[in-house]
Tab-separated table of C-alpha atoms in Angstrom:
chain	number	residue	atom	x	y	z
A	1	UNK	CA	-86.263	49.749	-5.787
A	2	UNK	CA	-87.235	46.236	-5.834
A	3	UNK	CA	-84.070	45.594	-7.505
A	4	UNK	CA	-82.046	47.141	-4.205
A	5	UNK	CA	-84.172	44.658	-2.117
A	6	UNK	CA	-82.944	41.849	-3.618
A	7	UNK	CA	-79.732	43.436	-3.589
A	8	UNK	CA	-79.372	43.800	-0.133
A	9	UNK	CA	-80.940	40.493	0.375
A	10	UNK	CA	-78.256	38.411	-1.599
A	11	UNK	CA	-75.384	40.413	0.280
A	12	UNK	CA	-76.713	39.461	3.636
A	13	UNK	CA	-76.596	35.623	2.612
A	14	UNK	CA	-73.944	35.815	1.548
A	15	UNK	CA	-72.612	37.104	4.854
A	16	UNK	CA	-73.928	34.353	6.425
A	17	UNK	CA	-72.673	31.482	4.573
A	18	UNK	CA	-69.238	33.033	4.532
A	19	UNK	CA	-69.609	32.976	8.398
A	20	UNK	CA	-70.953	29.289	8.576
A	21	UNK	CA	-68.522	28.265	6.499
A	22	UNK	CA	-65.655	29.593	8.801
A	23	UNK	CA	-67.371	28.626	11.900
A	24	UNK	CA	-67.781	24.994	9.866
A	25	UNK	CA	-64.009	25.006	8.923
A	26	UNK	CA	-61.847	22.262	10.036
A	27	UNK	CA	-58.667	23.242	12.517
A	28	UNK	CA	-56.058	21.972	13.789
A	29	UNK	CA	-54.294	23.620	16.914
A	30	UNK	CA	-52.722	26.832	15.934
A	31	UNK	CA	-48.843	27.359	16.445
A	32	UNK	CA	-49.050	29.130	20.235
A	33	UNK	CA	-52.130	27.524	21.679
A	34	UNK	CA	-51.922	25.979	25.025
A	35	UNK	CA	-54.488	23.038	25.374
A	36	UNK	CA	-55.111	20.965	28.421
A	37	UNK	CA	-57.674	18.315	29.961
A	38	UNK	CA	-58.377	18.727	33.779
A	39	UNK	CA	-59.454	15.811	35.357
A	40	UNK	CA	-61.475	16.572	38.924
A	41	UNK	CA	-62.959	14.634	41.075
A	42	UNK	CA	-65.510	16.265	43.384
A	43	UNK	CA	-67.214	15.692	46.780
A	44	UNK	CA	-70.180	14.210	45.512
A	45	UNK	CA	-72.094	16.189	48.145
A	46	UNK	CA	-71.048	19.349	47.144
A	47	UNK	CA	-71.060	18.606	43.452
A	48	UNK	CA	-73.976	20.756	42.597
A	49	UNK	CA	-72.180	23.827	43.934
A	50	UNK	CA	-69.011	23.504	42.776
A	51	UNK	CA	-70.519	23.109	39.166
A	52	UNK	CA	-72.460	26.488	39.559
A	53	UNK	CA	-69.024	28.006	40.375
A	54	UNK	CA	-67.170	26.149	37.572
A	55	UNK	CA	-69.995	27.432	35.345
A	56	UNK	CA	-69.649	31.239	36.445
A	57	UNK	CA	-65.903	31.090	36.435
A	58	UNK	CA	-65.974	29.651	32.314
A	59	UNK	CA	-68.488	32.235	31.643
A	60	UNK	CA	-66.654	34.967	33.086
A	61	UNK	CA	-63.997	34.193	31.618
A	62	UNK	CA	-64.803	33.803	27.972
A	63	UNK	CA	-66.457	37.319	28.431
A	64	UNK	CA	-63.548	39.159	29.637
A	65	UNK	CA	-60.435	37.299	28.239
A	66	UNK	CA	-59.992	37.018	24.220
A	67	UNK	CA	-57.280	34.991	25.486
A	68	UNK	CA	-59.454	32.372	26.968
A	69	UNK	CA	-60.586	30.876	23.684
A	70	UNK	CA	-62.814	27.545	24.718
A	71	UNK	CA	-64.018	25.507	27.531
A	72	UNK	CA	-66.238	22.138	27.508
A	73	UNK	CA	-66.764	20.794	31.015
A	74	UNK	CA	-68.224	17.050	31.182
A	75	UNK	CA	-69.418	14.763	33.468
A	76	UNK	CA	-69.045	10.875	33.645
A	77	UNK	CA	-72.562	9.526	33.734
A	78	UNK	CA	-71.568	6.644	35.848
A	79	UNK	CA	-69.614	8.677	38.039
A	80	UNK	CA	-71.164	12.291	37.787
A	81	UNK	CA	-68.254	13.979	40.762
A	82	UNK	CA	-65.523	12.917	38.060
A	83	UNK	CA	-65.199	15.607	35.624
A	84	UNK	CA	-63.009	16.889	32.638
A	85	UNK	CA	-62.934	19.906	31.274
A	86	UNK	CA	-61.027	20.540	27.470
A	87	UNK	CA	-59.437	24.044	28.099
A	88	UNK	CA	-57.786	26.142	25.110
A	89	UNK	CA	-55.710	29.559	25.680
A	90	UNK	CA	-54.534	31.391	22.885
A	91	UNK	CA	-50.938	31.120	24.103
A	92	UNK	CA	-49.059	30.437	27.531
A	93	UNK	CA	-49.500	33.805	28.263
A	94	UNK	CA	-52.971	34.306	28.176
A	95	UNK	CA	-52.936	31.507	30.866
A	96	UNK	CA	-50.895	33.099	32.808
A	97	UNK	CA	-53.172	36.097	32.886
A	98	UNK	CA	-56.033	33.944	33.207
A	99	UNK	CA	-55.215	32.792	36.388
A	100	UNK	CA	-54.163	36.456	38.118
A	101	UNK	CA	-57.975	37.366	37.257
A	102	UNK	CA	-60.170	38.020	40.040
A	103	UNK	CA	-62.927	35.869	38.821
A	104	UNK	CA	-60.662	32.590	38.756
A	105	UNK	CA	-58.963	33.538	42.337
A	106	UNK	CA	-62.640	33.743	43.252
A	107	UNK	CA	-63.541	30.010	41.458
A	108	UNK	CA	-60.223	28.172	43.318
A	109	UNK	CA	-61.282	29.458	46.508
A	110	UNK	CA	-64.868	28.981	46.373
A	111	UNK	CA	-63.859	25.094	45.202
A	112	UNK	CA	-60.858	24.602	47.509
A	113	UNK	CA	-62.876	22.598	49.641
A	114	UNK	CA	-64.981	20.798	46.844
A	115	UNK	CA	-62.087	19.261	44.809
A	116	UNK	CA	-60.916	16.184	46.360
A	117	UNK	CA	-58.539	15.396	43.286
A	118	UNK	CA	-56.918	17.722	39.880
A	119	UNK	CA	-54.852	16.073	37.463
A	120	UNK	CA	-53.317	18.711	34.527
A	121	UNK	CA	-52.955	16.931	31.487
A	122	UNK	CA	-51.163	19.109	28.543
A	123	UNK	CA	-51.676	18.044	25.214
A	124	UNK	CA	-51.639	18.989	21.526
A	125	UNK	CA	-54.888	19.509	19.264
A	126	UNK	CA	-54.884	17.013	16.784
A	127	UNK	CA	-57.980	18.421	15.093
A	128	UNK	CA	-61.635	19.786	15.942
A	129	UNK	CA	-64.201	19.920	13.636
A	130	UNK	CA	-67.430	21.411	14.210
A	131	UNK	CA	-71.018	22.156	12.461
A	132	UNK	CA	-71.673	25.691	12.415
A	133	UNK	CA	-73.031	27.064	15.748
A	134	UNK	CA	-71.803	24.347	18.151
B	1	UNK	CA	-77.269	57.464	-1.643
B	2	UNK	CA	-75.093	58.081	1.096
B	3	UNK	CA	-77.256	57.765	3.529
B	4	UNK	CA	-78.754	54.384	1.428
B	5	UNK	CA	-74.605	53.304	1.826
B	6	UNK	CA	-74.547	54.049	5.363
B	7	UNK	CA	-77.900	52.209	6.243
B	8	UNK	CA	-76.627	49.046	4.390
B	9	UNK	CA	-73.647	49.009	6.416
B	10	UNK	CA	-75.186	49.371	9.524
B	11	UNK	CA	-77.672	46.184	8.612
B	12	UNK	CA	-74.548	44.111	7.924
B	13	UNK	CA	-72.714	44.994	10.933
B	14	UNK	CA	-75.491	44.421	13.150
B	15	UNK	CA	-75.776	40.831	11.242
B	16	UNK	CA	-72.220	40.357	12.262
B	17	UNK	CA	-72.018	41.328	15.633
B	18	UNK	CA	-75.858	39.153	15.877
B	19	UNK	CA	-73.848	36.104	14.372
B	20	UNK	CA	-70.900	36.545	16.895
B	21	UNK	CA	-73.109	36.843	19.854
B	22	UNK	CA	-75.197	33.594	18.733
B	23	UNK	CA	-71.415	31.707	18.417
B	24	UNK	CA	-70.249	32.735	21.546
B	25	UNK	CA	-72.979	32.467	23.937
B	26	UNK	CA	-72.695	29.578	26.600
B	27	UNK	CA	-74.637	26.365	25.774
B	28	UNK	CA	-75.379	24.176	28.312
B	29	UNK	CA	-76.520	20.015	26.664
B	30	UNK	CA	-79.249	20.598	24.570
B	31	UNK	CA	-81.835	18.000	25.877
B	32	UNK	CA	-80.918	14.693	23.496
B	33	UNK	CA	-77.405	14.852	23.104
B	34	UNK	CA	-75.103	12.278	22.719
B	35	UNK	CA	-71.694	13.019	24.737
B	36	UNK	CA	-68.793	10.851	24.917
B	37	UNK	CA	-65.039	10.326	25.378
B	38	UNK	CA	-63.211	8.533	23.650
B	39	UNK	CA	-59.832	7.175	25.145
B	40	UNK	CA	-57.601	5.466	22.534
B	41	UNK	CA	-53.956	4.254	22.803
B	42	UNK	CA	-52.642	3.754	19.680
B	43	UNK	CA	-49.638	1.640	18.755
B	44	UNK	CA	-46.710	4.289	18.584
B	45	UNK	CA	-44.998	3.222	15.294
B	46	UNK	CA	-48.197	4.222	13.647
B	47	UNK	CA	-49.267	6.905	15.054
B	48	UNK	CA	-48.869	9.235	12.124
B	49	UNK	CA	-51.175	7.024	9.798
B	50	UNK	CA	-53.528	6.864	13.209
B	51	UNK	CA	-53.997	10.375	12.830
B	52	UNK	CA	-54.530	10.875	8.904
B	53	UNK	CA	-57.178	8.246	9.180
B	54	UNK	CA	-58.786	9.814	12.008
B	55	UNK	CA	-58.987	13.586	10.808
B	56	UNK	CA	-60.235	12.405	7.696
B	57	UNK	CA	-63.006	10.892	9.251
B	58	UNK	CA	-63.333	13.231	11.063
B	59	UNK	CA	-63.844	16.071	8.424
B	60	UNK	CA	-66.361	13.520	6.457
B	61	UNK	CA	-68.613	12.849	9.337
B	62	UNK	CA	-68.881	16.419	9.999
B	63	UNK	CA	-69.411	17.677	6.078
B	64	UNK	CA	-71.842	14.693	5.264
B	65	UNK	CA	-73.959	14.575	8.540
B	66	UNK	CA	-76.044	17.154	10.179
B	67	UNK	CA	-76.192	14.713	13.216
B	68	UNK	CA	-72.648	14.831	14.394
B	69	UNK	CA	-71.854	18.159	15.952
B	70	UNK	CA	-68.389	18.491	17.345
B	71	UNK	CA	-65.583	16.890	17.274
B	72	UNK	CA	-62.229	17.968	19.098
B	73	UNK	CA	-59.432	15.361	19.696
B	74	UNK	CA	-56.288	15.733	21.347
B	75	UNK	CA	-53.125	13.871	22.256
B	76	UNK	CA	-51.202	13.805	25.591
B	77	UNK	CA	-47.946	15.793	25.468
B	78	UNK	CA	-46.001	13.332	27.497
B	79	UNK	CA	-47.835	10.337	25.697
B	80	UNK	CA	-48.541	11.429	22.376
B	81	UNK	CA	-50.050	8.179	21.219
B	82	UNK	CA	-52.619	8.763	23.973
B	83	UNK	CA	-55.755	10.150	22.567
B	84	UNK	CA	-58.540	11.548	23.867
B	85	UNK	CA	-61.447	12.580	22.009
B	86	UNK	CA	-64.581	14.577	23.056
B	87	UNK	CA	-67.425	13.400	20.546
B	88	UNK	CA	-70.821	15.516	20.596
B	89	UNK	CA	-74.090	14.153	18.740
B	90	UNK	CA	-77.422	15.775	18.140
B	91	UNK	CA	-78.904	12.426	19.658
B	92	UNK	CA	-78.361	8.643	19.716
B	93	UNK	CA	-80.010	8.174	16.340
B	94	UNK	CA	-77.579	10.619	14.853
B	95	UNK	CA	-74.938	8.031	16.481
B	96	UNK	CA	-76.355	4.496	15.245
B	97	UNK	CA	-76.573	6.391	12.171
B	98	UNK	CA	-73.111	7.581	11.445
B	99	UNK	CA	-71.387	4.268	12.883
B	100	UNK	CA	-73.362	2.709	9.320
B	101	UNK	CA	-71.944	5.338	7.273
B	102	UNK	CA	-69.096	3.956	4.831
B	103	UNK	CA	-66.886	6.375	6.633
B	104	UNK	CA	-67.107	5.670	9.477
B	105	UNK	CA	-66.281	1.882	8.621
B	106	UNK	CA	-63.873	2.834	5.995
B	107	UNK	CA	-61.777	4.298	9.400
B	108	UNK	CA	-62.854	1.556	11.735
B	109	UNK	CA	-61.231	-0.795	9.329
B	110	UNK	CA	-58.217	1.567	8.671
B	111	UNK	CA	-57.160	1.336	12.025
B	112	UNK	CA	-57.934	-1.865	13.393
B	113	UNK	CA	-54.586	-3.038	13.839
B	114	UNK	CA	-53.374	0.341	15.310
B	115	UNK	CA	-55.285	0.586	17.778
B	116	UNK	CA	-54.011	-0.816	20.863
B	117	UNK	CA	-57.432	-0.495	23.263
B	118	UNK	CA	-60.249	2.173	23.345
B	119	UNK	CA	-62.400	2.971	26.500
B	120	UNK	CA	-66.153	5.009	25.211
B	121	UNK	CA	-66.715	6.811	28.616
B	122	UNK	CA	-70.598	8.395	28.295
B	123	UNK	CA	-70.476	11.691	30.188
B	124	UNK	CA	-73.042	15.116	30.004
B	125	UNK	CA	-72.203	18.111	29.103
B	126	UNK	CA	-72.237	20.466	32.249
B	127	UNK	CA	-71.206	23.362	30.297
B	128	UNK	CA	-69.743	25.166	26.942
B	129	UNK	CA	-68.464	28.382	26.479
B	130	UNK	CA	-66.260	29.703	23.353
B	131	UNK	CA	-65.000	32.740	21.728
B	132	UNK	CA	-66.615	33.515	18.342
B	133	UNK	CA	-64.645	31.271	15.325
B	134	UNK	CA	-63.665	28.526	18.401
């Protein structure tokens, strides 16, 4: 009995390092991904609302869409209405899904009014590396 | 014995599906992060070696200190010796730390003479979100 505890005990850490050491892994962009920057300026005096809907539209998103596979939104600190956000899709298609969704039809016209400038910049991963659980 | 089988199953899965839940949730900055961009233009005709000497450092920094977090750089399709890369550290200690490490210096001095200018942009994190294994 005590011998099945330990058991069970070594196969669950086991799990887990296997895990953290995929989420740890190295990658480089995988053949189909689509990978952009979006640079946005904002009214500075709506700023604080347009980042609430920028927020619900990247959660929603990454709930409902395997395609959508990672956002990070930042902020300059000396300019905190300029923002970029690093998005990756699984493929051009999952874009193009992406943006038929309700919830991102929803985001562009809550923002219309908020976004004074968008630049699209595509570009290729070159590589991300991460510790595990970030 | 079956039902001993079945149990340990269900413990492992529920590990699992724990794990993926922890990965994917949304993180907003934890309080001391570091957060930067990186802009670097790199002299064209050696932009392959550029990019060796940057993954590997890369890779290092992330396997040798706890203190650097994330990593993802990326170069512009339409200027692919325009880089861009989002840096994330646990805090600024973690950053005056790794810029001492011989890695980090072994790459500074790699490509000193291929890099053409570099603008460190300090931004915040507004917000994260990824699918599990991104």
């Amino acid at each position: 009995m005590q011998f099945r505890k330990i058991n069970r005990l070594m196969l669950l850490i086991s799990l887990f390092l296997i895990s953290s050491i995929f989420f740890n892994q190295a990658m480089a962009q995988s053949k189909n991904q689509m990978v952009r920057l979006a640079k946005i300026k904002v009214d500075p005096l709506q700023l604080e609302k347009y980042k609430l809907a920028l927020k619900e539209q990247m959660a929603t998103a990454i709930r409902l869409e395997l395609g959508v596979l990672t956002y990070y939104a930042v902020a300059d600190k000396s300019e905190p209405s300029h923002i970029t956000i690093l998005e990756i899709y699984a493929d051009t298609s999952a874009y193009q899904s992406h943006i038929l969704t309700p919830h991102f039809k929803k985001y562009k016209d809550t923002v219309k009014d908020m976004v004074k400038s968008l630049e699209l910049v595509d570009v290729n991963l070159i590589a991300a590396a991460k510790q595990p659980g970030n």
